Amino acid sequence: MSQIEARLAELGVTLPDAPAPAANYVPFVTVGDIVHVSGQISQNAGGLIKGRLGDDLSIEQGAEAAKCCAVSLLAQVKKACGGDLSRLVRVVKLTGFVNSTPEFIDQPKVINGASDFLVAALGDAGRHARSAVSAASLPLGVAVEIEGIFEIR
């Protein structure tokens, strides 16, 4: 078990199998020491986390959905590293999409769910550049989708 996985266990998080792509794309592309992970939608063991911020989901529910996206991102990075998560150097950038009403302005608070989780799990290696934007809708009606860029060794 890597040090990262030990920390995840302390946080009560077990990485799931990396989700398979739902269409004609790959879940990640590695270029040199950079892994670009395709957008991961909000889901957990109970299924898809659906809803719209500013309508039927609270900021706290949205942040939890974003955290679930971050867990899936780490699962993809683990797969990209051949199962050895100790190869992860740092999170470089996240781009978060929030299914929200036109009036909703707290997209950053929602994506904080992912950012805060990654810092808790990875320490300073989890700090990253980030964008948090609104979307009129997301695939399958999910609340959040996040893509990420990671440095590996």
CSV table of C-alpha atoms in Angstrom, one decimal:
chain,number,residue,atom,x,y,z
A,1,MET,CA,0.0,0.0,0.0
A,2,SER,CA,1.4,3.4,-1.0
A,3,GLN,CA,1.7,6.3,1.5
A,4,ILE,CA,-1.1,8.0,-0.5
A,5,GLU,CA,-3.4,5.0,-0.1
A,6,ALA,CA,-2.6,4.8,3.6
A,7,ARG,CA,-3.6,8.4,3.9
A,8,LEU,CA,-6.8,7.7,1.9
A,9,ALA,CA,-7.6,4.8,4.3
A,10,GLU,CA,-7.1,7.2,7.3
A,11,LEU,CA,-9.7,9.5,5.6
A,12,GLY,CA,-12.1,6.5,5.2
A,13,VAL,CA,-11.7,6.4,1.4
A,14,THR,CA,-11.1,3.3,-0.7
A,15,LEU,CA,-10.4,4.0,-4.4
A,16,PRO,CA,-12.9,2.3,-6.7
A,17,ASP,CA,-11.9,0.6,-9.9
A,18,ALA,CA,-11.3,3.4,-12.5
A,19,PRO,CA,-14.6,4.1,-14.3
A,20,ALA,CA,-14.6,3.0,-17.9
A,21,PRO,CA,-15.3,5.6,-20.6
A,22,ALA,CA,-18.9,5.9,-21.6
A,23,ALA,CA,-18.2,6.9,-25.3
A,24,ASN,CA,-15.5,7.1,-27.9
A,25,TYR,CA,-12.6,8.5,-25.8
A,26,VAL,CA,-10.0,7.2,-23.4
A,27,PRO,CA,-10.1,7.8,-19.6
A,28,PHE,CA,-6.6,9.3,-19.6
A,29,VAL,CA,-3.7,10.2,-21.8
A,30,THR,CA,-0.1,10.2,-20.6
A,31,VAL,CA,2.4,12.5,-22.3
A,32,GLY,CA,5.8,12.3,-20.7
A,33,ASP,CA,5.3,12.8,-17.0
A,34,ILE,CA,1.9,14.4,-17.3
A,35,VAL,CA,-1.4,12.5,-17.1
A,36,HIS,CA,-4.5,14.2,-18.5
A,37,VAL,CA,-7.6,12.6,-17.0
A,38,SER,CA,-10.9,12.9,-18.8
A,39,GLY,CA,-13.8,14.4,-17.0
A,40,GLN,CA,-15.1,12.3,-14.1
A,41,ILE,CA,-18.8,12.6,-13.3
A,42,SER,CA,-20.2,12.7,-9.8
A,43,GLN,CA,-20.9,9.2,-8.7
A,44,ASN,CA,-20.4,6.9,-5.7
A,45,ALA,CA,-21.2,3.4,-4.7
A,46,GLY,CA,-24.9,4.3,-4.7
A,47,GLY,CA,-24.8,5.5,-8.3
A,48,LEU,CA,-24.9,8.8,-10.1
A,49,ILE,CA,-25.2,12.0,-8.1
A,50,LYS,CA,-27.7,14.0,-10.1
A,51,GLY,CA,-29.1,17.4,-9.6
A,52,ARG,CA,-28.7,21.1,-10.2
A,53,LEU,CA,-27.1,23.6,-7.9
A,54,GLY,CA,-29.4,26.5,-7.2
A,55,ASP,CA,-32.4,24.3,-7.8
A,56,ASP,CA,-32.5,21.0,-6.0
A,57,LEU,CA,-29.0,20.6,-4.5
A,58,SER,CA,-27.3,22.5,-1.7
A,59,ILE,CA,-23.7,23.7,-1.8
A,60,GLU,CA,-22.8,21.0,0.7
A,61,GLN,CA,-24.3,18.3,-1.6
A,62,GLY,CA,-22.5,19.7,-4.6
A,63,ALA,CA,-19.2,19.7,-2.7
A,64,GLU,CA,-19.7,16.1,-1.8
A,65,ALA,CA,-20.4,15.3,-5.5
A,66,ALA,CA,-17.1,17.1,-6.4
A,67,LYS,CA,-15.2,15.1,-3.8
A,68,CYS,CA,-16.6,11.9,-5.5
A,69,CYS,CA,-15.2,13.2,-8.8
A,70,ALA,CA,-11.8,13.7,-7.2
A,71,VAL,CA,-11.9,10.1,-5.9
A,72,SER,CA,-12.5,8.9,-9.4
A,73,LEU,CA,-9.7,11.1,-10.7
A,74,LEU,CA,-7.3,9.5,-8.3
A,75,ALA,CA,-8.6,6.0,-9.4
A,76,GLN,CA,-7.7,7.0,-13.0
A,77,VAL,CA,-4.3,8.2,-12.0
A,78,LYS,CA,-3.6,5.0,-10.2
A,79,LYS,CA,-4.6,3.0,-13.3
A,80,ALA,CA,-2.4,5.3,-15.4
A,81,CYS,CA,0.5,4.5,-13.0
A,82,GLY,CA,0.1,0.8,-13.5
A,83,GLY,CA,-1.5,0.5,-10.0
A,84,ASP,CA,1.3,2.3,-8.2
A,85,LEU,CA,-0.1,5.5,-6.8
A,86,SER,CA,3.2,6.3,-5.2
A,87,ARG,CA,4.3,7.5,-8.7
A,88,LEU,CA,1.9,10.5,-8.3
A,89,VAL,CA,4.0,13.7,-7.8
A,90,ARG,CA,1.3,16.3,-7.7
A,91,VAL,CA,-2.0,17.6,-8.9
A,92,VAL,CA,-1.3,20.3,-11.5
A,93,LYS,CA,-4.8,21.5,-12.5
A,94,LEU,CA,-8.5,20.8,-12.1
A,95,THR,CA,-11.3,22.1,-14.3
A,96,GLY,CA,-14.7,21.7,-12.6
A,97,PHE,CA,-18.1,22.0,-14.2
A,98,VAL,CA,-21.1,22.6,-12.0
A,99,ASN,CA,-24.6,21.8,-13.2
A,100,SER,CA,-26.3,25.0,-12.0
A,101,THR,CA,-29.0,27.6,-12.6
A,102,PRO,CA,-28.1,30.9,-14.2
A,103,GLU,CA,-28.4,32.7,-10.9
A,104,PHE,CA,-26.1,30.3,-9.0
A,105,ILE,CA,-22.7,32.0,-8.3
A,106,ASP,CA,-21.0,29.6,-5.9
A,107,GLN,CA,-19.3,27.2,-8.3
A,108,PRO,CA,-16.0,27.6,-6.5
A,109,LYS,CA,-17.5,26.5,-3.2
A,110,VAL,CA,-18.8,23.4,-4.9
A,111,ILE,CA,-15.5,22.5,-6.5
A,112,ASN,CA,-13.8,23.2,-3.1
A,113,GLY,CA,-15.1,19.7,-2.3
A,114,ALA,CA,-12.6,18.2,-4.7
A,115,SER,CA,-9.8,20.6,-3.9
A,116,ASP,CA,-10.1,20.2,-0.1
A,117,PHE,CA,-10.2,16.5,-0.5
A,118,LEU,CA,-7.1,16.4,-2.6
A,119,VAL,CA,-5.1,18.6,-0.2
A,120,ALA,CA,-6.3,16.4,2.7
A,121,ALA,CA,-5.2,13.3,0.9
A,122,LEU,CA,-2.0,14.5,-0.7
A,123,GLY,CA,-0.8,17.5,1.4
A,124,ASP,CA,1.0,20.1,-0.6
A,125,ALA,CA,1.1,17.8,-3.6
A,126,GLY,CA,-2.6,18.2,-3.8
A,127,ARG,CA,-2.5,22.0,-4.2
A,128,HIS,CA,-3.3,22.9,-7.8
A,129,ALA,CA,-4.4,25.5,-10.3
A,130,ARG,CA,-8.1,25.4,-10.9
A,131,SER,CA,-11.2,26.6,-12.9
A,132,ALA,CA,-14.7,26.3,-11.6
A,133,VAL,CA,-17.5,27.1,-14.1
A,134,SER,CA,-21.2,26.7,-14.5
A,135,ALA,CA,-22.8,24.4,-17.0
A,136,ALA,CA,-26.5,24.6,-18.2
A,137,SER,CA,-26.5,20.8,-18.0
A,138,LEU,CA,-24.1,17.9,-17.7
A,139,PRO,CA,-24.1,14.3,-19.0
A,140,LEU,CA,-26.8,12.1,-17.5
A,141,GLY,CA,-28.0,15.0,-15.4
A,142,VAL,CA,-25.0,14.7,-12.9
A,143,ALA,CA,-24.3,17.6,-10.6
A,144,VAL,CA,-20.5,17.9,-11.2
A,145,GLU,CA,-17.9,16.8,-13.7
A,146,ILE,CA,-14.2,17.4,-13.1
A,147,GLU,CA,-11.1,16.8,-15.4
A,148,GLY,CA,-7.6,16.9,-14.1
A,149,ILE,CA,-3.9,17.2,-15.0
A,150,PHE,CA,-1.4,15.3,-12.8
A,151,GLU,CA,2.4,15.0,-12.7
A,152,ILE,CA,3.8,11.5,-12.2
A,153,ARG,CA,7.3,10.0,-12.0
